[in-house]
PDB file of C-alpha atoms in Angstrom:
ATOM      1  CA  MET A   1      43.384 -15.450 -24.342  1.00 95.00           C
ATOM      2  CA  VAL A   2      42.138 -13.813 -27.402  1.00 98.00           C
ATOM      3  CA  ARG A   3      44.771 -12.026 -29.551  1.00 98.00           C
ATOM      4  CA  VAL A   4      43.370  -9.156 -32.104  1.00 98.00           C
ATOM      5  CA  ILE A   5      45.758  -7.223 -34.270  1.00 98.00           C
ATOM      6  CA  GLN A   6      44.637  -3.948 -35.539  1.00 99.00           C
ATOM      7  CA  ILE A   7      46.537  -2.738 -38.845  1.00 98.00           C
ATOM      8  CA  SER A   8      45.556   0.506 -40.557  1.00 98.00           C
ATOM      9  CA  ASP A   9      46.442   2.572 -43.646  1.00 98.00           C
ATOM     10  CA  THR A  10      48.055  -0.015 -45.933  1.00 98.00           C
ATOM     11  CA  HIS A  11      47.284   1.973 -49.224  1.00 98.00           C
ATOM     12  CA  LEU A  12      47.799  -0.914 -51.509  1.00 98.00           C
ATOM     13  CA  SER A  13      47.165  -1.114 -55.232  1.00 98.00           C
ATOM     14  CA  PRO A  14      48.166  -3.368 -57.972  1.00 98.00           C
ATOM     15  CA  SER A  15      49.026  -0.061 -60.323  1.00 97.00           C
ATOM     16  CA  LYS A  16      50.213   2.270 -57.667  1.00 97.00           C
ATOM     17  CA  GLN A  17      52.649   0.166 -55.752  1.00 97.00           C
ATOM     18  CA  HIS A  18      54.501   2.778 -54.028  1.00 97.00           C
ATOM     19  CA  PHE A  19      54.000   1.397 -50.556  1.00 98.00           C
ATOM     20  CA  GLU A  20      53.727  -2.443 -51.626  1.00 98.00           C
ATOM     21  CA  ALA A  21      56.919  -3.212 -50.151  1.00 98.00           C
ATOM     22  CA  ASN A  22      55.666  -2.802 -46.548  1.00 98.00           C
ATOM     23  CA  TRP A  23      53.055  -5.443 -47.030  1.00 98.00           C
ATOM     24  CA  GLY A  24      55.337  -8.395 -47.051  1.00 98.00           C
ATOM     25  CA  PRO A  25      56.762  -7.655 -43.618  1.00 98.00           C
ATOM     26  CA  LEU A  26      53.534  -6.607 -42.082  1.00 98.00           C
ATOM     27  CA  ALA A  27      51.888  -9.991 -43.267  1.00 98.00           C
ATOM     28  CA  ARG A  28      55.072 -11.964 -41.976  1.00 98.00           C
ATOM     29  CA  TRP A  29      54.848 -10.237 -38.466  1.00 98.00           C
ATOM     30  CA  ILE A  30      51.059 -10.939 -38.274  1.00 98.00           C
ATOM     31  CA  GLY A  31      51.817 -14.566 -38.826  1.00 98.00           C
ATOM     32  CA  GLN A  32      54.383 -14.802 -36.377  1.00 98.00           C
ATOM     33  CA  HIS A  33      52.015 -13.091 -33.726  1.00 98.00           C
ATOM     34  CA  LYS A  34      49.389 -15.674 -34.450  1.00 97.00           C
ATOM     35  CA  PRO A  35      46.138 -13.345 -34.101  1.00 98.00           C
ATOM     36  CA  ASP A  36      42.626 -14.995 -33.690  1.00 98.00           C
ATOM     37  CA  LEU A  37      41.568 -11.655 -35.662  1.00 98.00           C
ATOM     38  CA  VAL A  38      42.871  -9.053 -37.667  1.00 98.00           C
ATOM     39  CA  ILE A  39      40.907  -5.547 -37.666  1.00 98.00           C
ATOM     40  CA  HIS A  40      41.936  -3.187 -40.398  1.00 98.00           C
ATOM     41  CA  THR A  41      40.787   0.372 -39.767  1.00 98.00           C
ATOM     42  CA  GLY A  42      40.681   1.742 -43.195  1.00 98.00           C
ATOM     43  CA  ASP A  43      42.345   2.994 -46.313  1.00 98.00           C
ATOM     44  CA  VAL A  44      43.111  -0.415 -47.240  1.00 98.00           C
ATOM     45  CA  THR A  45      43.228   0.767 -50.824  1.00 98.00           C
ATOM     46  CA  VAL A  46      45.164   3.547 -52.669  1.00 98.00           C
ATOM     47  CA  ASP A  47      41.629   3.959 -54.537  1.00 97.00           C
ATOM     48  CA  GLY A  48      38.986   1.436 -53.964  1.00 97.00           C
ATOM     49  CA  ALA A  49      36.655   4.276 -53.962  1.00 97.00           C
ATOM     50  CA  ASP A  50      36.976   4.534 -57.420  1.00 97.00           C
ATOM     51  CA  GLN A  51      38.998   1.460 -58.697  1.00 97.00           C
ATOM     52  CA  GLU A  52      37.340  -1.934 -58.675  1.00 98.00           C
ATOM     53  CA  THR A  53      40.944  -3.403 -59.436  1.00 98.00           C
ATOM     54  CA  ASP A  54      42.249  -1.871 -56.011  1.00 98.00           C
ATOM     55  CA  ALA A  55      39.492  -3.135 -54.065  1.00 98.00           C
ATOM     56  CA  ALA A  56      39.774  -6.548 -55.656  1.00 98.00           C
ATOM     57  CA  TYR A  57      43.544  -6.835 -55.077  1.00 98.00           C
ATOM     58  CA  CYS A  58      43.368  -5.717 -51.412  1.00 98.00           C
ATOM     59  CA  ALA A  59      40.666  -8.081 -50.511  1.00 98.00           C
ATOM     60  CA  ALA A  60      42.913 -10.920 -52.081  1.00 98.00           C
ATOM     61  CA  GLN A  61      45.850  -9.513 -49.894  1.00 98.00           C
ATOM     62  CA  LEU A  62      43.843  -9.525 -46.634  1.00 98.00           C
ATOM     63  CA  ALA A  63      42.580 -13.107 -47.632  1.00 98.00           C
ATOM     64  CA  SER A  64      46.095 -14.437 -47.953  1.00 98.00           C
ATOM     65  CA  LEU A  65      46.614 -13.766 -44.029  1.00 98.00           C
ATOM     66  CA  GLY A  66      45.030 -17.040 -43.415  1.00 97.00           C
ATOM     67  CA  VAL A  67      43.132 -15.581 -40.343  1.00 98.00           C
ATOM     68  CA  PRO A  68      39.884 -14.070 -39.897  1.00 98.00           C
ATOM     69  CA  VAL A  69      39.977 -10.526 -41.118  1.00 98.00           C
ATOM     70  CA  VAL A  70      37.428  -7.568 -40.578  1.00 98.00           C
ATOM     71  CA  ALA A  71      37.758  -3.961 -41.939  1.00 98.00           C
ATOM     72  CA  VAL A  72      36.055  -0.688 -41.693  1.00 98.00           C
ATOM     73  CA  PRO A  73      36.338   1.688 -44.624  1.00 98.00           C
ATOM     74  CA  GLY A  74      38.405   4.882 -45.097  1.00 98.00           C
ATOM     75  CA  ASN A  75      38.043   7.799 -47.017  1.00 98.00           C
ATOM     76  CA  HIS A  76      40.305   5.924 -49.875  1.00 98.00           C
ATOM     77  CA  ASP A  77      38.066   3.123 -49.812  1.00 98.00           C
ATOM     78  CA  VAL A  78      34.551   4.499 -50.090  1.00 98.00           C
ATOM     79  CA  GLY A  79      34.755   8.372 -50.188  1.00 97.00           C
ATOM     80  CA  GLU A  80      33.599  10.508 -47.560  1.00 95.00           C
ATOM     81  CA  VAL A  81      30.413  12.751 -46.637  1.00 95.00           C
ATOM     82  CA  GLY A  82      30.699  16.201 -48.070  1.00 91.00           C
ATOM     83  CA  ASN A  83      33.759  15.342 -50.015  1.00 92.00           C
ATOM     84  CA  PRO A  84      33.266  17.373 -53.681  1.00 90.00           C
ATOM     85  CA  HIS A  85      35.499  14.839 -55.505  1.00 91.00           C
ATOM     86  CA  GLN A  86      34.493  11.480 -53.994  1.00 95.00           C
ATOM     87  CA  PRO A  87      31.267  11.565 -51.868  1.00 96.00           C
ATOM     88  CA  VAL A  88      30.272   8.507 -50.123  1.00 97.00           C
ATOM     89  CA  ASN A  89      27.438   6.982 -52.127  1.00 96.00           C
ATOM     90  CA  SER A  90      25.831   3.599 -52.738  1.00 96.00           C
ATOM     91  CA  GLU A  91      28.037   2.694 -55.492  1.00 97.00           C
ATOM     92  CA  ARG A  92      31.096   3.273 -53.518  1.00 98.00           C
ATOM     93  CA  LEU A  93      29.600   1.233 -50.374  1.00 98.00           C
ATOM     94  CA  ASP A  94      28.511  -1.685 -52.393  1.00 98.00           C
ATOM     95  CA  ARG A  95      31.941  -1.901 -53.873  1.00 98.00           C
ATOM     96  CA  PHE A  96      33.284  -2.168 -50.363  1.00 98.00           C
ATOM     97  CA  ARG A  97      30.780  -4.499 -48.890  1.00 98.00           C
ATOM     98  CA  ARG A  98      31.145  -6.751 -52.128  1.00 98.00           C
ATOM     99  CA  HIS A  99      35.041  -7.131 -51.386  1.00 98.00           C
ATOM    100  CA  PHE A 100      35.650  -6.606 -47.707  1.00 98.00           C
ATOM    101  CA  GLY A 101      32.254  -7.491 -46.158  1.00 98.00           C
ATOM    102  CA  ASP A 102      30.035  -5.516 -44.246  1.00 98.00           C
ATOM    103  CA  ASP A 103      31.199  -2.021 -43.359  1.00 98.00           C
ATOM    104  CA  ARG A 104      29.950  -2.209 -39.774  1.00 98.00           C
ATOM    105  CA  TRP A 105      30.335  -5.228 -37.744  1.00 98.00           C
ATOM    106  CA  LEU A 106      30.573  -6.860 -34.284  1.00 98.00           C
ATOM    107  CA  ARG A 107      32.804  -9.529 -32.927  1.00 98.00           C
ATOM    108  CA  ASP A 108      32.531 -10.947 -29.339  1.00 98.00           C
ATOM    109  CA  ALA A 109      35.989 -11.998 -27.651  1.00 96.00           C
ATOM    110  CA  ASP A 110      35.969 -13.165 -24.256  1.00 94.00           C
ATOM    111  CA  GLY A 111      34.439 -10.457 -22.221  1.00 96.00           C
ATOM    112  CA  TRP A 112      34.645  -7.792 -24.791  1.00 98.00           C
ATOM    113  CA  ARG A 113      32.320  -6.804 -27.688  1.00 98.00           C
ATOM    114  CA  LEU A 114      34.230  -5.282 -30.503  1.00 98.00           C
ATOM    115  CA  ILE A 115      32.473  -2.806 -32.771  1.00 98.00           C
ATOM    116  CA  GLY A 116      33.439  -1.672 -36.285  1.00 98.00           C
ATOM    117  CA  LEU A 117      31.843   1.307 -37.476  1.00 98.00           C
ATOM    118  CA  ASN A 118      31.848   3.203 -40.934  1.00 98.00           C
ATOM    119  CA  SER A 119      33.158   6.729 -39.913  1.00 98.00           C
ATOM    120  CA  MET A 120      32.965   7.700 -43.692  1.00 98.00           C
ATOM    121  CA  ILE A 121      29.185   8.235 -43.254  1.00 98.00           C
ATOM    122  CA  PHE A 122      28.994  10.005 -39.863  1.00 97.00           C
ATOM    123  CA  GLY A 123      26.806  12.985 -40.498  1.00 94.00           C
ATOM    124  CA  GLY A 124      25.562  11.564 -43.849  1.00 86.00           C
ATOM    125  CA  GLY A 125      21.827  11.059 -43.509  1.00 85.00           C
ATOM    126  CA  SER A 126      19.981   7.885 -43.868  1.00 91.00           C
ATOM    127  CA  GLU A 127      22.975   5.739 -43.950  1.00 93.00           C
ATOM    128  CA  ASP A 128      24.305   7.260 -40.690  1.00 96.00           C
ATOM    129  CA  ALA A 129      20.941   6.775 -38.947  1.00 96.00           C
ATOM    130  CA  ARG A 130      20.779   2.901 -39.922  1.00 97.00           C
ATOM    131  CA  GLN A 131      24.181   2.652 -38.630  1.00 98.00           C
ATOM    132  CA  THR A 132      23.280   4.623 -35.366  1.00 97.00           C
ATOM    133  CA  GLU A 133      20.252   2.551 -34.826  1.00 97.00           C
ATOM    134  CA  TRP A 134      22.316  -0.725 -35.320  1.00 98.00           C
ATOM    135  CA  LEU A 135      25.227   0.595 -32.952  1.00 98.00           C
ATOM    136  CA  GLU A 136      22.711   1.319 -30.246  1.00 98.00           C
ATOM    137  CA  ALA A 137      21.268  -2.138 -30.407  1.00 98.00           C
ATOM    138  CA  ALA A 138      24.688  -3.674 -30.515  1.00 98.00           C
ATOM    139  CA  MET A 139      25.565  -1.890 -27.202  1.00 98.00           C
ATOM    140  CA  ALA A 140      22.260  -2.412 -25.455  1.00 98.00           C
ATOM    141  CA  ASP A 141      22.513  -6.326 -25.898  1.00 97.00           C
ATOM    142  CA  ALA A 142      26.337  -6.817 -25.171  1.00 97.00           C
ATOM    143  CA  ALA A 143      25.321  -8.705 -22.046  1.00 95.00           C
ATOM    144  CA  GLY A 144      27.612  -7.165 -19.908  1.00 95.00           C
ATOM    145  CA  ARG A 145      30.903  -7.182 -22.106  1.00 97.00           C
ATOM    146  CA  ARG A 146      33.047  -4.397 -22.188  1.00 98.00           C
ATOM    147  CA  LEU A 147      32.777  -2.475 -25.297  1.00 98.00           C
ATOM    148  CA  ALA A 148      35.604  -1.040 -27.888  1.00 98.00           C
ATOM    149  CA  TRP A 149      34.982   0.928 -31.159  1.00 99.00           C
ATOM    150  CA  PHE A 150      36.881   0.645 -34.349  1.00 99.00           C
ATOM    151  CA  THR A 151      36.787   3.394 -36.640  1.00 98.00           C
ATOM    152  CA  HIS A 152      38.923   5.069 -39.621  1.00 98.00           C
ATOM    153  CA  ARG A 153      38.579   8.526 -38.518  1.00 98.00           C
ATOM    154  CA  PRO A 154      39.115   9.604 -34.980  1.00 98.00           C
ATOM    155  CA  LEU A 155      36.302  11.355 -32.998  1.00 98.00           C
ATOM    156  CA  PHE A 156      38.719  14.213 -32.032  1.00 98.00           C
ATOM    157  CA  ILE A 157      42.422  15.399 -32.374  1.00 97.00           C
ATOM    158  CA  GLU A 158      43.063  17.436 -29.142  1.00 96.00           C
ATOM    159  CA  SER A 159      39.694  17.616 -27.215  1.00 96.00           C
ATOM    160  CA  PRO A 160      36.108  16.402 -27.387  1.00 97.00           C
ATOM    161  CA  THR A 161      34.842  19.779 -27.674  1.00 97.00           C
ATOM    162  CA  GLU A 162      37.227  21.057 -30.345  1.00 97.00           C
ATOM    163  CA  ALA A 163      36.193  22.984 -33.711  1.00 97.00           C
ATOM    164  CA  ASP A 164      36.002  21.454 -37.161  1.00 97.00           C
ATOM    165  CA  THR A 165      39.452  20.064 -38.030  1.00 96.00           C
ATOM    166  CA  GLY A 166      38.307  19.464 -41.546  1.00 94.00           C
ATOM    167  CA  TYR A 167      39.854  16.365 -42.928  1.00 95.00           C
ATOM    168  CA  TRP A 168      41.311  15.134 -39.904  1.00 97.00           C
ATOM    169  CA  SER A 169      38.298  13.912 -37.616  1.00 97.00           C
ATOM    170  CA  VAL A 170      34.930  13.688 -37.076  1.00 98.00           C
ATOM    171  CA  LYS A 171      32.822  16.917 -37.668  1.00 97.00           C
ATOM    172  CA  PRO A 172      31.445  18.555 -34.386  1.00 97.00           C
ATOM    173  CA  GLU A 173      27.552  17.615 -34.681  1.00 96.00           C
ATOM    174  CA  PRO A 174      27.973  13.946 -35.324  1.00 97.00           C
ATOM    175  CA  ARG A 175      30.727  13.817 -32.741  1.00 98.00           C
ATOM    176  CA  ARG A 176      28.523  15.010 -30.169  1.00 97.00           C
ATOM    177  CA  ALA A 177      26.023  12.269 -30.738  1.00 97.00           C
ATOM    178  CA  LEU A 178      28.723   9.496 -30.678  1.00 98.00           C
ATOM    179  CA  LEU A 179      30.150  10.961 -27.283  1.00 98.00           C
ATOM    180  CA  ASP A 180      26.747  10.849 -26.020  1.00 97.00           C
ATOM    181  CA  LEU A 181      26.397   7.413 -26.939  1.00 98.00           C
ATOM    182  CA  LEU A 182      30.022   6.461 -25.698  1.00 98.00           C
ATOM    183  CA  GLN A 183      29.330   7.930 -22.414  1.00 97.00           C
ATOM    184  CA  ARG A 184      25.898   6.375 -22.122  1.00 97.00           C
ATOM    185  CA  TYR A 185      27.127   2.985 -22.726  1.00 98.00           C
ATOM    186  CA  ARG A 186      30.456   3.311 -20.968  1.00 98.00           C
ATOM    187  CA  VAL A 187      32.664   2.564 -24.223  1.00 98.00           C
ATOM    188  CA  GLU A 188      36.374   1.807 -23.174  1.00 98.00           C
ATOM    189  CA  ILE A 189      38.357   1.845 -26.183  1.00 98.00           C
ATOM    190  CA  VAL A 190      37.925   3.787 -29.266  1.00 98.00           C
ATOM    191  CA  ALA A 191      40.628   2.696 -31.924  1.00 98.00           C
ATOM    192  CA  CYS A 192      41.217   4.578 -35.065  1.00 98.00           C
ATOM    193  CA  GLY A 193      43.553   4.704 -38.036  1.00 98.00           C
ATOM    194  CA  HIS A 194      43.713   7.818 -40.698  1.00 98.00           C
ATOM    195  CA  LEU A 195      46.191  10.100 -38.848  1.00 98.00           C
ATOM    196  CA  HIS A 196      49.172   7.950 -39.546  1.00 98.00           C
ATOM    197  CA  ARG A 197      50.415   8.428 -36.162  1.00 97.00           C
ATOM    198  CA  TRP A 198      51.241   6.190 -33.216  1.00 97.00           C
ATOM    199  CA  HIS A 199      49.304   7.732 -29.856  1.00 98.00           C
ATOM    200  CA  GLU A 200      47.101   7.045 -27.002  1.00 98.00           C
ATOM    201  CA  ILE A 201      44.920   9.397 -24.995  1.00 97.00           C
ATOM    202  CA  ARG A 202      43.099   8.577 -21.922  1.00 97.00           C
ATOM    203  CA  LEU A 203      40.084  10.606 -21.077  1.00 97.00           C
ATOM    204  CA  ASN A 204      37.056  10.188 -18.937  1.00 95.00           C
ATOM    205  CA  GLY A 205      37.366   6.605 -18.645  1.00 96.00           C
ATOM    206  CA  THR A 206      37.870   5.855 -22.270  1.00 98.00           C
ATOM    207  CA  HIS A 207      41.339   4.611 -24.082  1.00 98.00           C
ATOM    208  CA  TYR A 208      41.779   6.356 -27.449  1.00 98.00           C
ATOM    209  CA  VAL A 209      44.060   4.484 -29.501  1.00 98.00           C
ATOM    210  CA  TRP A 210      45.406   5.771 -32.898  1.00 98.00           C
ATOM    211  CA  GLY A 211      46.671   2.828 -34.739  1.00 98.00           C
ATOM    212  CA  PRO A 212      49.939   3.686 -36.748  1.00 98.00           C
ATOM    213  CA  ALA A 213      49.930   3.431 -40.576  1.00 98.00           C
ATOM    214  CA  ALA A 214      51.671   0.292 -42.115  1.00 98.00           C
ATOM    215  CA  GLY A 215      52.008   2.142 -45.460  1.00 98.00           C
ATOM    216  CA  PHE A 216      53.297   5.388 -45.229  1.00 98.00           C
ATOM    217  CA  LEU A 217      53.931   8.386 -43.042  1.00 98.00           C
ATOM    218  CA  VAL A 218      52.489  11.879 -43.389  1.00 97.00           C
ATOM    219  CA  GLY A 219      54.837  15.056 -42.875  1.00 94.00           C
ATOM    220  CA  GLN A 220      54.236  18.501 -41.538  1.00 86.00           C
ATOM    221  CA  LYS A 221      53.825  19.987 -45.173  1.00 86.00           C
ATOM    222  CA  LEU A 222      50.358  17.763 -45.407  1.00 90.00           C
ATOM    223  CA  ALA A 223      49.402  17.617 -41.906  1.00 91.00           C
ATOM    224  CA  PRO A 224      49.045  19.914 -39.044  1.00 92.00           C
ATOM    225  CA  PRO A 225      50.747  19.611 -35.630  1.00 93.00           C
ATOM    226  CA  MET A 226      49.137  16.936 -33.670  1.00 95.00           C
ATOM    227  CA  GLY A 227      50.184  14.531 -30.851  1.00 95.00           C
ATOM    228  CA  GLY A 228      51.843  11.361 -31.037  1.00 96.00           C
ATOM    229  CA  ALA A 229      54.739  10.254 -33.340  1.00 97.00           C
ATOM    230  CA  ALA A 230      55.001   9.492 -36.853  1.00 97.00           C
ATOM    231  CA  ARG A 231      55.971   6.045 -36.653  1.00 98.00           C
ATOM    232  CA  LEU A 232      54.719   2.941 -38.774  1.00 98.00           C
ATOM    233  CA  GLY A 233      53.472  -0.128 -36.753  1.00 98.00           C
ATOM    234  CA  ALA A 234      50.414  -1.943 -35.742  1.00 98.00           C
ATOM    235  CA  VAL A 235      48.559  -2.671 -32.558  1.00 98.00           C
ATOM    236  CA  VAL A 236      48.179  -5.637 -30.543  1.00 98.00           C
ATOM    237  CA  TYR A 237      45.019  -6.397 -28.245  1.00 98.00           C
ATOM    238  CA  ASP A 238      45.394  -9.381 -25.973  1.00 98.00           C
ATOM    239  CA  ILE A 239      42.294  -9.992 -24.374  1.00 98.00           C
ATOM    240  CA  ASP A 240      41.656 -12.519 -21.316  1.00 96.00           C
ATOM    241  CA  GLY A 241      38.216 -12.286 -19.753  1.00 93.00           C
ATOM    242  CA  GLU A 242      37.281  -8.797 -18.908  1.00 93.00           C
ATOM    243  CA  ASN A 243      41.056  -7.761 -18.999  1.00 94.00           C
ATOM    244  CA  ILE A 244      42.681  -6.154 -22.100  1.00 97.00           C
ATOM    245  CA  ASP A 245      46.489  -5.534 -22.807  1.00 98.00           C
ATOM    246  CA  VAL A 246      46.790  -2.933 -25.344  1.00 98.00           C
ATOM    247  CA  SER A 247      50.196  -2.468 -27.052  1.00 98.00           C
ATOM    248  CA  ILE A 248      51.248  -0.274 -29.904  1.00 98.00           C
ATOM    249  CA  ARG A 249      54.163  -1.857 -31.604  1.00 98.00           C
ATOM    250  CA  PRO A 250      56.810  -1.420 -34.529  1.00 98.00           C
ATOM    251  CA  VAL A 251      56.782  -3.944 -37.174  1.00 98.00           C
ATOM    252  CA  PRO A 252      60.381  -4.986 -38.276  1.00 98.00           C
ATOM    253  CA  GLY A 253      61.067  -4.505 -41.757  1.00 98.00           C
ATOM    254  CA  LEU A 254      58.671  -1.523 -42.461  1.00 98.00           C
ATOM    255  CA  THR A 255      60.162   1.384 -44.764  1.00 98.00           C
ATOM    256  CA  ASP A 256      59.207   4.912 -43.699  1.00 98.00           C
ATOM    257  CA  TYR A 257      57.876   6.220 -46.867  1.00 98.00           C
ATOM    258  CA  TRP A 258      56.775   9.601 -46.877  1.00 97.00           C
ATOM    259  CA  ILE A 259      53.414  10.594 -48.774  1.00 97.00           C
ATOM    260  CA  ASP A 260      54.747  14.117 -49.396  1.00 94.00           C
ATOM    261  CA  ASP A 261      57.329  12.924 -51.641  1.00 94.00           C
ATOM    262  CA  VAL A 262      55.064  11.316 -53.828  1.00 94.00           C
ATOM    263  CA  VAL A 263      51.634  12.652 -53.534  1.00 93.00           C
ATOM    264  CA  HIS A 264      51.452  14.113 -56.848  1.00 94.00           C
ATOM    265  CA  GLU A 265      51.810  10.520 -58.295  1.00 95.00           C
ATOM    266  CA  VAL A 266      49.443   8.694 -55.949  1.00 95.00           C
ATOM    267  CA  TYR A 267      46.961  11.242 -55.254  1.00 94.00           C
ATOM    268  CA  PRO A 268      47.007  13.917 -58.033  1.00 90.00           C
ATOM    269  CA  PRO A 269      44.406  16.669 -58.241  1.00 84.00           C
ATOM    270  CA  ARG A 270      40.894  15.684 -59.061  1.00 75.00           C
ATOM    271  CA  GLU A 271      37.787  17.343 -60.575  1.00 69.00           C
ATOM    272  CA  ALA A 272      34.746  17.750 -58.563  1.00 72.00           C
ATOM    273  CA  GLU A 273      31.982  15.356 -59.361  1.00 70.00           C
ATOM    274  CA  ALA A 274      28.977  16.636 -61.000  1.00 54.00           C
TER     275      ALA A 274
END
């Protein structure tokens, strides 16, 4: 059996340590569960998109787990397409890759191929086109393995055909292209972070998993109503051949911090980039 643990949205920083107290319990819990691989589904950092020290600090924290770790970037790690304050660009992507490794990757585990995608470049021109070409090749040569995607931002909130949800999910145009690939190659699991909620959706043969945050929760002052529950935790994937057991679990010792209470300190208003 292969055990994979998904963690998400730790939001760590050496200077803004508002959620730092949750790292110790999470790291101990991971050690107790003895995973073969840890997948971080983004927002590792408070502001790795602009702060080299945040990226370096968080990379060291992940390395301290003592097990193989891969990560996909979140918006706070590399910025995002169309964001006037932190647009994703080569400098931000290079910083992530330097500290955390490739922003897209694959790992084979028994009868499964696990694929990590950079959702911050969806709809973003040449970087997105190169990733899409790579993704098709990764799925085409999976040699019969079942497929799972790991991203930061979810493909949708309520429905694959929903309108633009702004900050919260992938834009409709790139979403349509991704859903076409998902259906063509029969992707069975799509796991994300970003929403800071604990939720599962099963639709048209695909199991959508919202991996809960480990850093903080988001209240209704900042987030629209959506499914699932505002709970901290992690996800365990136990893989045995082609079989997989997916379990969203609480992590003992995590404190329910709410970003609503400190957002003005952690993420103060920014000027748009020139």
